[in-house]
Each structure stands twice: as structure tokens, then as C-alpha cells.
Amino acid sequence: MTGDRKAVVVAIDGPAASGKGTLSRELAARFNLAHLDTGSLYRAVAAKVLAAGQDPKDPIAAEAAARGLQSSDLQRSDLRTPETAQASSIVAGQAKVRAALLDYQRRFAARAPGGVVGAVLDGRDIGTVVCPDADVKLFVTASKETRALRRHKELVERGDKATYDEVLEAMIARDRRDSERATAPLEQADDAHLLDTSELGIEQAVAQAAAIIQRQAFSEG
Ligand code: DC
């Protein structure tokens, strides 16, 4: 942070494989903002629970993993597996897990590391719960078929043998769990801009989002 200027906070929410991760990284680089992929926190909690042979539905195990989370856990090699993805959505449904991760996310937003002017946080509840006062909120989405195609391509490139239908089915199950849970479900904040990336390439999506951020967070007056 420079001087005592308030940190700029950009909140980006949306379902799995909507393009919000790539978009967030590109926007953070363009505006010199730090980036926190909050999904990786839930994935790390889930990966720790699975690696310990525990059940992600076990609230005591999941809360303990969340409370004991270390920055090294965010570098685990098993964060992107389909098993971790499903388990992350299960641990994310537990209020105590969410409470344990809230402070870290808010501190990151208020005082982003690395001498930058602020932060981009992406996830499911950034604009609604973690940073309701964010300067800019985007809700990034795409049709479920587009998202499943993207995720399938990603998995195949990594050597995974999952079929498109399996990926689509797993994605629908995760969407449902993330949207229907009682605590901080995935939903568009009232003041979020909707960005549907179904028909957009990454450059077009970045250009549209950047124009909104420029106007809302960096224009004087
Ligand atoms: O964005 P992702 O697919 O890496 O997220 C993994 C899971 O974590 C997702 O299914 C739901 C949960 N999550 C959440 O509940 N809240 C967030 N802010 C980010 C992710």
C-alpha cells in the first residue's frame, strides 16, 4: 500500500469454470492489484481432510483443518483434482469452516501484500459476504455446457480420463451444493455487474471487465 489511500477492492464471484480465475489474474496484473483465489482456501481444507483419511462431511475434522491452514497448504499438488473439487464444496457448506477463513480473506482485501494499491478476490461470496463494500463487483458466469467443456479440456490436458458427461454431472452437483447451502451461498450481489463469458474469448472478457473497473475504481470524481 502506498500512503494512507484506501485499498481498492475488486470482488469477482461466479460458478466453477466460469472464467473468473483467469479473468481475476489478468485484471490483477493489469491494475497492479494482489490476487487471492479464495476457492484455493476451501480446496486446501478439503485436500488436508482427504489426505488424513477423514470425511469432508465431518464438521469437526473440516473445522480443524480450516483453523490449522498454513500458507504452504495452498501450494499442495492435489488442489485441482476432481475429488478435491467435490470435497471443497462439501467443506464450504459448513458455517464453522467459512467463519475460520473469513478473517484471512478480509485482511488480504484491506491490506494486500506486496506494495500494491489493492486486491482482486475471486470466489462465491466475495461481493455478498467477505467484502460487501468492495469498490467493484463482478458476477462472472457462462452456460453449464460451456463451463463443462472448459473444465473437461483442462482435465484432459492434465492427463485425466474423465468424460465430458462425467464432468458436466459433477459440475451440476457442485453448482447445486454451492448455490443451495444455508451459509453464504453463491449468488449475485445486487450491485454486481453480470458478465456472461459463454460467447466471449478471454481478451474480450478482460476488456469488458477492465472498462468497468477503470470507470468505477480509478476514475476521479
Ligand atoms: O472456485 P473453486 O472451484 O476453486 O472453489 C472450490 C469450492 O470452494 C467451490 O465448490 C465452493 C467453495 N468456495 C466457496 O464456497 N466460497 C468461496 N469464496 C470460494 C470457493
PDB file of C-alpha atoms and ligand atoms in Angstrom:
ATOM      1  CA  MET A   1       0.000   0.000   0.000  1.00  0.00           C
ATOM      2  CA  THR A   2       1.146   3.484  -0.770  1.00  0.00           C
ATOM      3  CA  GLY A   3       0.454   6.310   1.711  1.00  0.00           C
ATOM      4  CA  ASP A   4      -2.857   6.016   3.518  1.00  0.00           C
ATOM      5  CA  ARG A   5      -5.031   5.708   0.422  1.00  0.00           C
ATOM      6  CA  LYS A   6      -7.781   3.141   0.996  1.00  0.00           C
ATOM      7  CA  ALA A   7      -7.154  -0.189  -0.749  1.00  0.00           C
ATOM      8  CA  VAL A   8      -9.125  -0.736  -3.957  1.00  0.00           C
ATOM      9  CA  VAL A   9     -11.098  -3.984  -3.684  1.00  0.00           C
ATOM     10  CA  VAL A  10     -12.464  -5.861  -6.688  1.00  0.00           C
ATOM     11  CA  ALA A  11     -14.835  -8.748  -5.861  1.00  0.00           C
ATOM     12  CA  ILE A  12     -15.325 -11.407  -8.530  1.00  0.00           C
ATOM     13  CA  ASP A  13     -17.828 -14.187  -7.932  1.00  0.00           C
ATOM     14  CA  GLY A  14     -19.245 -16.925 -10.094  1.00  0.00           C
ATOM     15  CA  PRO A  15     -19.691 -20.678 -10.530  1.00  0.00           C
ATOM     16  CA  ALA A  16     -16.973 -23.238 -11.331  1.00  0.00           C
ATOM     17  CA  ALA A  17     -15.182 -22.784 -14.674  1.00  0.00           C
ATOM     18  CA  SER A  18     -16.978 -19.515 -15.432  1.00  0.00           C
ATOM     19  CA  GLY A  19     -13.610 -17.999 -16.332  1.00  0.00           C
ATOM     20  CA  LYS A  20     -13.377 -15.960 -13.129  1.00  0.00           C
ATOM     21  CA  GLY A  21      -9.939 -17.327 -12.178  1.00  0.00           C
ATOM     22  CA  THR A  22      -8.199 -16.383 -15.435  1.00  0.00           C
ATOM     23  CA  LEU A  23     -10.065 -13.102 -15.528  1.00  0.00           C
ATOM     24  CA  SER A  24      -9.041 -12.250 -11.957  1.00  0.00           C
ATOM     25  CA  ARG A  25      -5.366 -12.960 -12.617  1.00  0.00           C
ATOM     26  CA  GLU A  26      -5.351 -10.845 -15.784  1.00  0.00           C
ATOM     27  CA  LEU A  27      -7.164  -7.952 -14.117  1.00  0.00           C
ATOM     28  CA  ALA A  28      -4.886  -8.036 -11.078  1.00  0.00           C
ATOM     29  CA  ALA A  29      -1.812  -7.825 -13.339  1.00  0.00           C
ATOM     30  CA  ARG A  30      -3.324  -5.007 -15.411  1.00  0.00           C
ATOM     31  CA  PHE A  31      -4.248  -2.803 -12.408  1.00  0.00           C
ATOM     32  CA  ASN A  32      -1.297  -3.769 -10.155  1.00  0.00           C
ATOM     33  CA  LEU A  33      -3.541  -5.467  -7.610  1.00  0.00           C
ATOM     34  CA  ALA A  34      -2.795  -8.531  -5.485  1.00  0.00           C
ATOM     35  CA  HIS A  35      -4.949 -11.575  -6.234  1.00  0.00           C
ATOM     36  CA  LEU A  36      -6.500 -14.094  -3.868  1.00  0.00           C
ATOM     37  CA  ASP A  37      -8.205 -17.171  -5.318  1.00  0.00           C
ATOM     38  CA  THR A  38     -10.422 -17.900  -2.305  1.00  0.00           C
ATOM     39  CA  GLY A  39     -11.503 -21.248  -3.768  1.00  0.00           C
ATOM     40  CA  SER A  40      -7.966 -22.463  -3.129  1.00  0.00           C
ATOM     41  CA  LEU A  41      -8.547 -21.981   0.625  1.00  0.00           C
ATOM     42  CA  TYR A  42     -11.552 -24.330   0.557  1.00  0.00           C
ATOM     43  CA  ARG A  43      -9.689 -26.723  -1.729  1.00  0.00           C
ATOM     44  CA  ALA A  44      -6.737 -26.787   0.687  1.00  0.00           C
ATOM     45  CA  VAL A  45      -9.034 -27.544   3.642  1.00  0.00           C
ATOM     46  CA  ALA A  46     -10.649 -30.365   1.644  1.00  0.00           C
ATOM     47  CA  ALA A  47      -7.305 -31.782   0.469  1.00  0.00           C
ATOM     48  CA  LYS A  48      -5.993 -31.884   4.051  1.00  0.00           C
ATOM     49  CA  VAL A  49      -9.124 -33.670   5.281  1.00  0.00           C
ATOM     50  CA  LEU A  50      -8.945 -36.242   2.457  1.00  0.00           C
ATOM     51  CA  ALA A  51      -5.192 -36.793   2.916  1.00  0.00           C
ATOM     52  CA  ALA A  52      -5.765 -37.501   6.624  1.00  0.00           C
ATOM     53  CA  GLY A  53      -8.328 -40.165   5.662  1.00  0.00           C
ATOM     54  CA  GLN A  54     -11.141 -38.102   7.197  1.00  0.00           C
ATOM     55  CA  ASP A  55     -14.629 -37.404   5.853  1.00  0.00           C
ATOM     56  CA  PRO A  56     -15.198 -33.916   4.382  1.00  0.00           C
ATOM     57  CA  LYS A  57     -18.730 -34.081   5.831  1.00  0.00           C
ATOM     58  CA  ASP A  58     -17.274 -34.398   9.341  1.00  0.00           C
ATOM     59  CA  PRO A  59     -17.654 -30.847  10.727  1.00  0.00           C
ATOM     60  CA  ILE A  60     -15.035 -31.330  13.449  1.00  0.00           C
ATOM     61  CA  ALA A  61     -12.368 -32.559  11.030  1.00  0.00           C
ATOM     62  CA  ALA A  62     -13.182 -29.847   8.490  1.00  0.00           C
ATOM     63  CA  GLU A  63     -13.150 -27.018  11.022  1.00  0.00           C
ATOM     64  CA  ALA A  64      -9.839 -28.227  12.499  1.00  0.00           C
ATOM     65  CA  ALA A  65      -8.291 -28.316   9.007  1.00  0.00           C
ATOM     66  CA  ALA A  66      -9.555 -24.774   8.316  1.00  0.00           C
ATOM     67  CA  ARG A  67      -8.269 -23.406  11.629  1.00  0.00           C
ATOM     68  CA  GLY A  68      -4.865 -25.023  11.077  1.00  0.00           C
ATOM     69  CA  LEU A  69      -4.470 -23.863   7.473  1.00  0.00           C
ATOM     70  CA  GLN A  70      -0.899 -22.766   6.601  1.00  0.00           C
ATOM     71  CA  SER A  71       0.245 -20.872   3.517  1.00  0.00           C
ATOM     72  CA  SER A  72       2.170 -23.998   2.429  1.00  0.00           C
ATOM     73  CA  ASP A  73      -1.186 -25.838   2.200  1.00  0.00           C
ATOM     74  CA  LEU A  74      -2.114 -23.512  -0.668  1.00  0.00           C
ATOM     75  CA  GLN A  75       0.774 -24.989  -2.700  1.00  0.00           C
ATOM     76  CA  ARG A  76      -0.399 -28.615  -2.409  1.00  0.00           C
ATOM     77  CA  SER A  77      -0.286 -30.561  -5.663  1.00  0.00           C
ATOM     78  CA  ASP A  78      -3.717 -32.150  -5.104  1.00  0.00           C
ATOM     79  CA  LEU A  79      -5.816 -28.949  -5.043  1.00  0.00           C
ATOM     80  CA  ARG A  80      -7.117 -29.329  -8.620  1.00  0.00           C
ATOM     81  CA  THR A  81      -8.209 -32.984  -8.629  1.00  0.00           C
ATOM     82  CA  PRO A  82     -11.926 -33.781  -9.173  1.00  0.00           C
ATOM     83  CA  GLU A  83     -12.037 -35.430  -5.694  1.00  0.00           C
ATOM     84  CA  THR A  84     -10.721 -32.268  -4.036  1.00  0.00           C
ATOM     85  CA  ALA A  85     -13.168 -30.134  -6.059  1.00  0.00           C
ATOM     86  CA  GLN A  86     -16.198 -32.091  -4.789  1.00  0.00           C
ATOM     87  CA  ALA A  87     -14.868 -32.246  -1.224  1.00  0.00           C
ATOM     88  CA  SER A  88     -14.128 -28.492  -1.252  1.00  0.00           C
ATOM     89  CA  SER A  89     -17.756 -27.760  -1.989  1.00  0.00           C
ATOM     90  CA  ILE A  90     -18.759 -30.071   0.919  1.00  0.00           C
ATOM     91  CA  VAL A  91     -16.447 -28.400   3.471  1.00  0.00           C
ATOM     92  CA  ALA A  92     -17.516 -24.981   2.108  1.00  0.00           C
ATOM     93  CA  GLY A  93     -21.103 -25.742   3.143  1.00  0.00           C
ATOM     94  CA  GLN A  94     -20.095 -25.761   6.815  1.00  0.00           C
ATOM     95  CA  ALA A  95     -20.567 -22.460   8.657  1.00  0.00           C
ATOM     96  CA  LYS A  96     -17.611 -23.036  11.002  1.00  0.00           C
ATOM     97  CA  VAL A  97     -15.239 -23.658   8.113  1.00  0.00           C
ATOM     98  CA  ARG A  98     -16.386 -20.428   6.455  1.00  0.00           C
ATOM     99  CA  ALA A  99     -16.026 -18.499   9.713  1.00  0.00           C
ATOM    100  CA  ALA A 100     -12.468 -19.802  10.163  1.00  0.00           C
ATOM    101  CA  LEU A 101     -11.449 -18.500   6.711  1.00  0.00           C
ATOM    102  CA  LEU A 102     -13.224 -15.147   6.812  1.00  0.00           C
ATOM    103  CA  ASP A 103     -10.651 -13.030   8.676  1.00  0.00           C
ATOM    104  CA  TYR A 104      -7.791 -14.078   6.424  1.00  0.00           C
ATOM    105  CA  GLN A 105      -9.759 -13.041   3.323  1.00  0.00           C
ATOM    106  CA  ARG A 106     -10.813  -9.689   4.821  1.00  0.00           C
ATOM    107  CA  ARG A 107      -7.271  -8.913   5.965  1.00  0.00           C
ATOM    108  CA  PHE A 108      -5.952  -9.716   2.499  1.00  0.00           C
ATOM    109  CA  ALA A 109      -8.501  -7.329   0.978  1.00  0.00           C
ATOM    110  CA  ALA A 110      -7.777  -4.500   3.414  1.00  0.00           C
ATOM    111  CA  ARG A 111      -4.012  -4.767   3.284  1.00  0.00           C
ATOM    112  CA  ALA A 112      -2.988  -6.597   0.168  1.00  0.00           C
ATOM    113  CA  PRO A 113       0.609  -7.827   0.296  1.00  0.00           C
ATOM    114  CA  GLY A 114       3.413  -6.621  -1.937  1.00  0.00           C
ATOM    115  CA  GLY A 115       3.052  -2.809  -2.018  1.00  0.00           C
ATOM    116  CA  VAL A 116       0.116  -2.883  -4.426  1.00  0.00           C
ATOM    117  CA  VAL A 117      -2.868  -0.500  -4.478  1.00  0.00           C
ATOM    118  CA  GLY A 118      -5.419  -3.123  -3.560  1.00  0.00           C
ATOM    119  CA  ALA A 119      -6.686  -6.586  -4.318  1.00  0.00           C
ATOM    120  CA  VAL A 120      -8.864  -8.766  -6.506  1.00  0.00           C
ATOM    121  CA  LEU A 121     -10.563 -11.595  -4.610  1.00  0.00           C
ATOM    122  CA  ASP A 122     -12.431 -14.254  -6.520  1.00  0.00           C
ATOM    123  CA  GLY A 123     -14.836 -16.823  -5.126  1.00  0.00           C
ATOM    124  CA  ARG A 124     -18.541 -17.374  -4.460  1.00  0.00           C
ATOM    125  CA  ASP A 125     -19.408 -14.932  -1.672  1.00  0.00           C
ATOM    126  CA  ILE A 126     -16.886 -12.107  -2.024  1.00  0.00           C
ATOM    127  CA  GLY A 127     -19.356  -9.400  -3.069  1.00  0.00           C
ATOM    128  CA  THR A 128     -22.094 -10.607  -0.726  1.00  0.00           C
ATOM    129  CA  VAL A 129     -20.284 -11.597   2.497  1.00  0.00           C
ATOM    130  CA  VAL A 130     -16.483 -11.211   2.508  1.00  0.00           C
ATOM    131  CA  CYS A 131     -16.262  -7.706   1.003  1.00  0.00           C
ATOM    132  CA  PRO A 132     -19.783  -6.262   0.766  1.00  0.00           C
ATOM    133  CA  ASP A 133     -18.243  -2.759   0.411  1.00  0.00           C
ATOM    134  CA  ALA A 134     -15.953  -3.698  -2.494  1.00  0.00           C
ATOM    135  CA  ASP A 135     -15.326  -0.863  -4.971  1.00  0.00           C
ATOM    136  CA  VAL A 136     -16.261  -3.068  -7.922  1.00  0.00           C
ATOM    137  CA  LYS A 137     -18.260  -6.308  -8.007  1.00  0.00           C
ATOM    138  CA  LEU A 138     -18.445  -8.635 -10.968  1.00  0.00           C
ATOM    139  CA  PHE A 139     -20.540 -11.774 -11.252  1.00  0.00           C
ATOM    140  CA  VAL A 140     -18.991 -13.946 -13.936  1.00  0.00           C
ATOM    141  CA  THR A 141     -20.976 -16.767 -15.431  1.00  0.00           C
ATOM    142  CA  ALA A 142     -21.371 -18.956 -18.521  1.00  0.00           C
ATOM    143  CA  SER A 143     -23.748 -21.726 -19.580  1.00  0.00           C
ATOM    144  CA  LYS A 144     -23.185 -25.038 -17.796  1.00  0.00           C
ATOM    145  CA  GLU A 145     -22.293 -26.738 -21.104  1.00  0.00           C
ATOM    146  CA  THR A 146     -19.605 -24.115 -21.846  1.00  0.00           C
ATOM    147  CA  ARG A 147     -18.207 -24.443 -18.350  1.00  0.00           C
ATOM    148  CA  ALA A 148     -18.171 -28.249 -18.513  1.00  0.00           C
ATOM    149  CA  LEU A 149     -16.380 -28.125 -21.888  1.00  0.00           C
ATOM    150  CA  ARG A 150     -13.712 -25.810 -20.459  1.00  0.00           C
ATOM    151  CA  ARG A 151     -13.203 -27.944 -17.356  1.00  0.00           C
ATOM    152  CA  HIS A 152     -13.129 -31.158 -19.413  1.00  0.00           C
ATOM    153  CA  LYS A 153     -10.431 -29.718 -21.702  1.00  0.00           C
ATOM    154  CA  GLU A 154      -8.402 -28.663 -18.659  1.00  0.00           C
ATOM    155  CA  LEU A 155      -8.647 -32.140 -17.092  1.00  0.00           C
ATOM    156  CA  VAL A 156      -7.782 -33.964 -20.339  1.00  0.00           C
ATOM    157  CA  GLU A 157      -4.732 -31.721 -20.771  1.00  0.00           C
ATOM    158  CA  ARG A 158      -3.649 -32.814 -17.294  1.00  0.00           C
ATOM    159  CA  GLY A 159      -3.970 -36.479 -18.269  1.00  0.00           C
ATOM    160  CA  ASP A 160      -7.292 -37.131 -16.528  1.00  0.00           C
ATOM    161  CA  LYS A 161      -9.603 -39.636 -18.271  1.00  0.00           C
ATOM    162  CA  ALA A 162     -12.948 -38.145 -17.205  1.00  0.00           C
ATOM    163  CA  THR A 163     -15.607 -37.950 -19.950  1.00  0.00           C
ATOM    164  CA  TYR A 164     -17.484 -34.746 -20.807  1.00  0.00           C
ATOM    165  CA  ASP A 165     -20.703 -36.209 -19.338  1.00  0.00           C
ATOM    166  CA  GLU A 166     -18.993 -37.031 -16.042  1.00  0.00           C
ATOM    167  CA  VAL A 167     -17.566 -33.534 -15.836  1.00  0.00           C
ATOM    168  CA  LEU A 168     -20.960 -31.962 -16.611  1.00  0.00           C
ATOM    169  CA  GLU A 169     -22.675 -34.103 -13.981  1.00  0.00           C
ATOM    170  CA  ALA A 170     -20.068 -33.305 -11.318  1.00  0.00           C
ATOM    171  CA  MET A 171     -20.329 -29.618 -12.145  1.00  0.00           C
ATOM    172  CA  ILE A 172     -24.117 -29.586 -11.821  1.00  0.00           C
ATOM    173  CA  ALA A 173     -23.816 -31.322  -8.421  1.00  0.00           C
ATOM    174  CA  ARG A 174     -21.230 -28.790  -7.218  1.00  0.00           C
ATOM    175  CA  ASP A 175     -23.228 -25.801  -8.555  1.00  0.00           C
ATOM    176  CA  ARG A 176     -26.284 -27.049  -6.702  1.00  0.00           C
ATOM    177  CA  ARG A 177     -24.390 -27.540  -3.429  1.00  0.00           C
ATOM    178  CA  ASP A 178     -22.689 -24.121  -3.698  1.00  0.00           C
ATOM    179  CA  SER A 179     -25.953 -22.312  -4.523  1.00  0.00           C
ATOM    180  CA  GLU A 180     -28.326 -24.063  -2.129  1.00  0.00           C
ATOM    181  CA  ARG A 181     -26.273 -24.067   1.081  1.00  0.00           C
ATOM    182  CA  ALA A 182     -27.607 -22.033   4.006  1.00  0.00           C
ATOM    183  CA  THR A 183     -24.403 -20.073   4.732  1.00  0.00           C
ATOM    184  CA  ALA A 184     -23.085 -17.611   2.128  1.00  0.00           C
ATOM    185  CA  PRO A 185     -24.470 -19.376  -0.959  1.00  0.00           C
ATOM    186  CA  LEU A 186     -23.291 -18.484  -4.446  1.00  0.00           C
ATOM    187  CA  GLU A 187     -25.427 -15.558  -5.561  1.00  0.00           C
ATOM    188  CA  GLN A 188     -25.066 -12.333  -7.468  1.00  0.00           C
ATOM    189  CA  ALA A 189     -24.831  -9.254  -5.216  1.00  0.00           C
ATOM    190  CA  ASP A 190     -27.470  -6.607  -6.027  1.00  0.00           C
ATOM    191  CA  ASP A 191     -24.769  -4.155  -7.071  1.00  0.00           C
ATOM    192  CA  ALA A 192     -22.632  -6.626  -9.083  1.00  0.00           C
ATOM    193  CA  HIS A 193     -22.138  -6.321 -12.844  1.00  0.00           C
ATOM    194  CA  LEU A 194     -23.102  -9.504 -14.688  1.00  0.00           C
ATOM    195  CA  LEU A 195     -20.525 -10.767 -17.183  1.00  0.00           C
ATOM    196  CA  ASP A 196     -21.587 -13.802 -19.231  1.00  0.00           C
ATOM    197  CA  THR A 197     -18.463 -15.323 -20.805  1.00  0.00           C
ATOM    198  CA  SER A 198     -20.278 -18.073 -22.805  1.00  0.00           C
ATOM    199  CA  GLU A 199     -19.639 -16.278 -26.091  1.00  0.00           C
ATOM    200  CA  LEU A 200     -16.559 -14.290 -25.078  1.00  0.00           C
ATOM    201  CA  GLY A 201     -12.868 -15.024 -25.535  1.00  0.00           C
ATOM    202  CA  ILE A 202     -10.623 -14.194 -22.601  1.00  0.00           C
ATOM    203  CA  GLU A 203      -9.369 -10.949 -24.201  1.00  0.00           C
ATOM    204  CA  GLN A 204     -12.928  -9.709 -24.703  1.00  0.00           C
ATOM    205  CA  ALA A 205     -13.930 -10.660 -21.163  1.00  0.00           C
ATOM    206  CA  VAL A 206     -10.872  -8.895 -19.727  1.00  0.00           C
ATOM    207  CA  ALA A 207     -11.542  -5.783 -21.831  1.00  0.00           C
ATOM    208  CA  GLN A 208     -15.167  -5.555 -20.651  1.00  0.00           C
ATOM    209  CA  ALA A 209     -14.265  -6.120 -17.001  1.00  0.00           C
ATOM    210  CA  ALA A 210     -11.305  -3.713 -17.155  1.00  0.00           C
ATOM    211  CA  ALA A 211     -13.512  -0.944 -18.522  1.00  0.00           C
ATOM    212  CA  ILE A 212     -15.882  -1.368 -15.559  1.00  0.00           C
ATOM    213  CA  ILE A 213     -13.021  -1.372 -13.031  1.00  0.00           C
ATOM    214  CA  GLN A 214     -11.362   1.645 -14.624  1.00  0.00           C
ATOM    215  CA  ARG A 215     -14.606   3.602 -14.537  1.00  0.00           C
ATOM    216  CA  GLN A 216     -15.696   2.597 -11.064  1.00  0.00           C
ATOM    217  CA  ALA A 217     -12.446   2.411  -9.086  1.00  0.00           C
ATOM    218  CA  PHE A 218      -9.841   4.503 -10.865  1.00  0.00           C
ATOM    219  CA  SER A 219     -11.648   7.490 -12.389  1.00  0.00           C
ATOM    220  CA  GLU A 220     -11.526  10.668 -10.329  1.00  0.00           C
ATOM    221  CA  GLY A 221     -14.767  12.305  -9.263  1.00  0.00           C
TER     222      GLY A 221
HETATM  223  O1   DC B   1     -13.513 -21.613  -7.250  1.00  0.00           O
HETATM  224  P1   DC B   1     -13.214 -23.090  -6.937  1.00  0.00           P
HETATM  225  O2   DC B   1     -13.880 -24.029  -7.887  1.00  0.00           O
HETATM  226  O3   DC B   1     -11.753 -23.344  -6.806  1.00  0.00           O
HETATM  227  O4   DC B   1     -13.855 -23.339  -5.487  1.00  0.00           O
HETATM  228  C1   DC B   1     -13.842 -24.581  -4.846  1.00  0.00           C
HETATM  229  C2   DC B   1     -15.028 -24.703  -3.910  1.00  0.00           C
HETATM  230  O5   DC B   1     -14.867 -23.805  -2.810  1.00  0.00           O
HETATM  231  C3   DC B   1     -16.380 -24.360  -4.517  1.00  0.00           C
HETATM  232  O6   DC B   1     -17.082 -25.514  -4.950  1.00  0.00           O
HETATM  233  C4   DC B   1     -17.133 -23.666  -3.429  1.00  0.00           C
HETATM  234  C5   DC B   1     -16.105 -23.199  -2.452  1.00  0.00           C
HETATM  235  N1   DC B   1     -15.930 -21.747  -2.391  1.00  0.00           N
HETATM  236  C6   DC B   1     -16.782 -21.065  -1.568  1.00  0.00           C
HETATM  237  O7   DC B   1     -17.697 -21.644  -1.005  1.00  0.00           O
HETATM  238  N2   DC B   1     -16.609 -19.724  -1.367  1.00  0.00           N
HETATM  239  C7   DC B   1     -15.634 -19.067  -1.999  1.00  0.00           C
HETATM  240  N3   DC B   1     -15.476 -17.750  -1.762  1.00  0.00           N
HETATM  241  C8   DC B   1     -14.760 -19.757  -2.872  1.00  0.00           C
HETATM  242  C9   DC B   1     -14.952 -21.104  -3.066  1.00  0.00           C
END
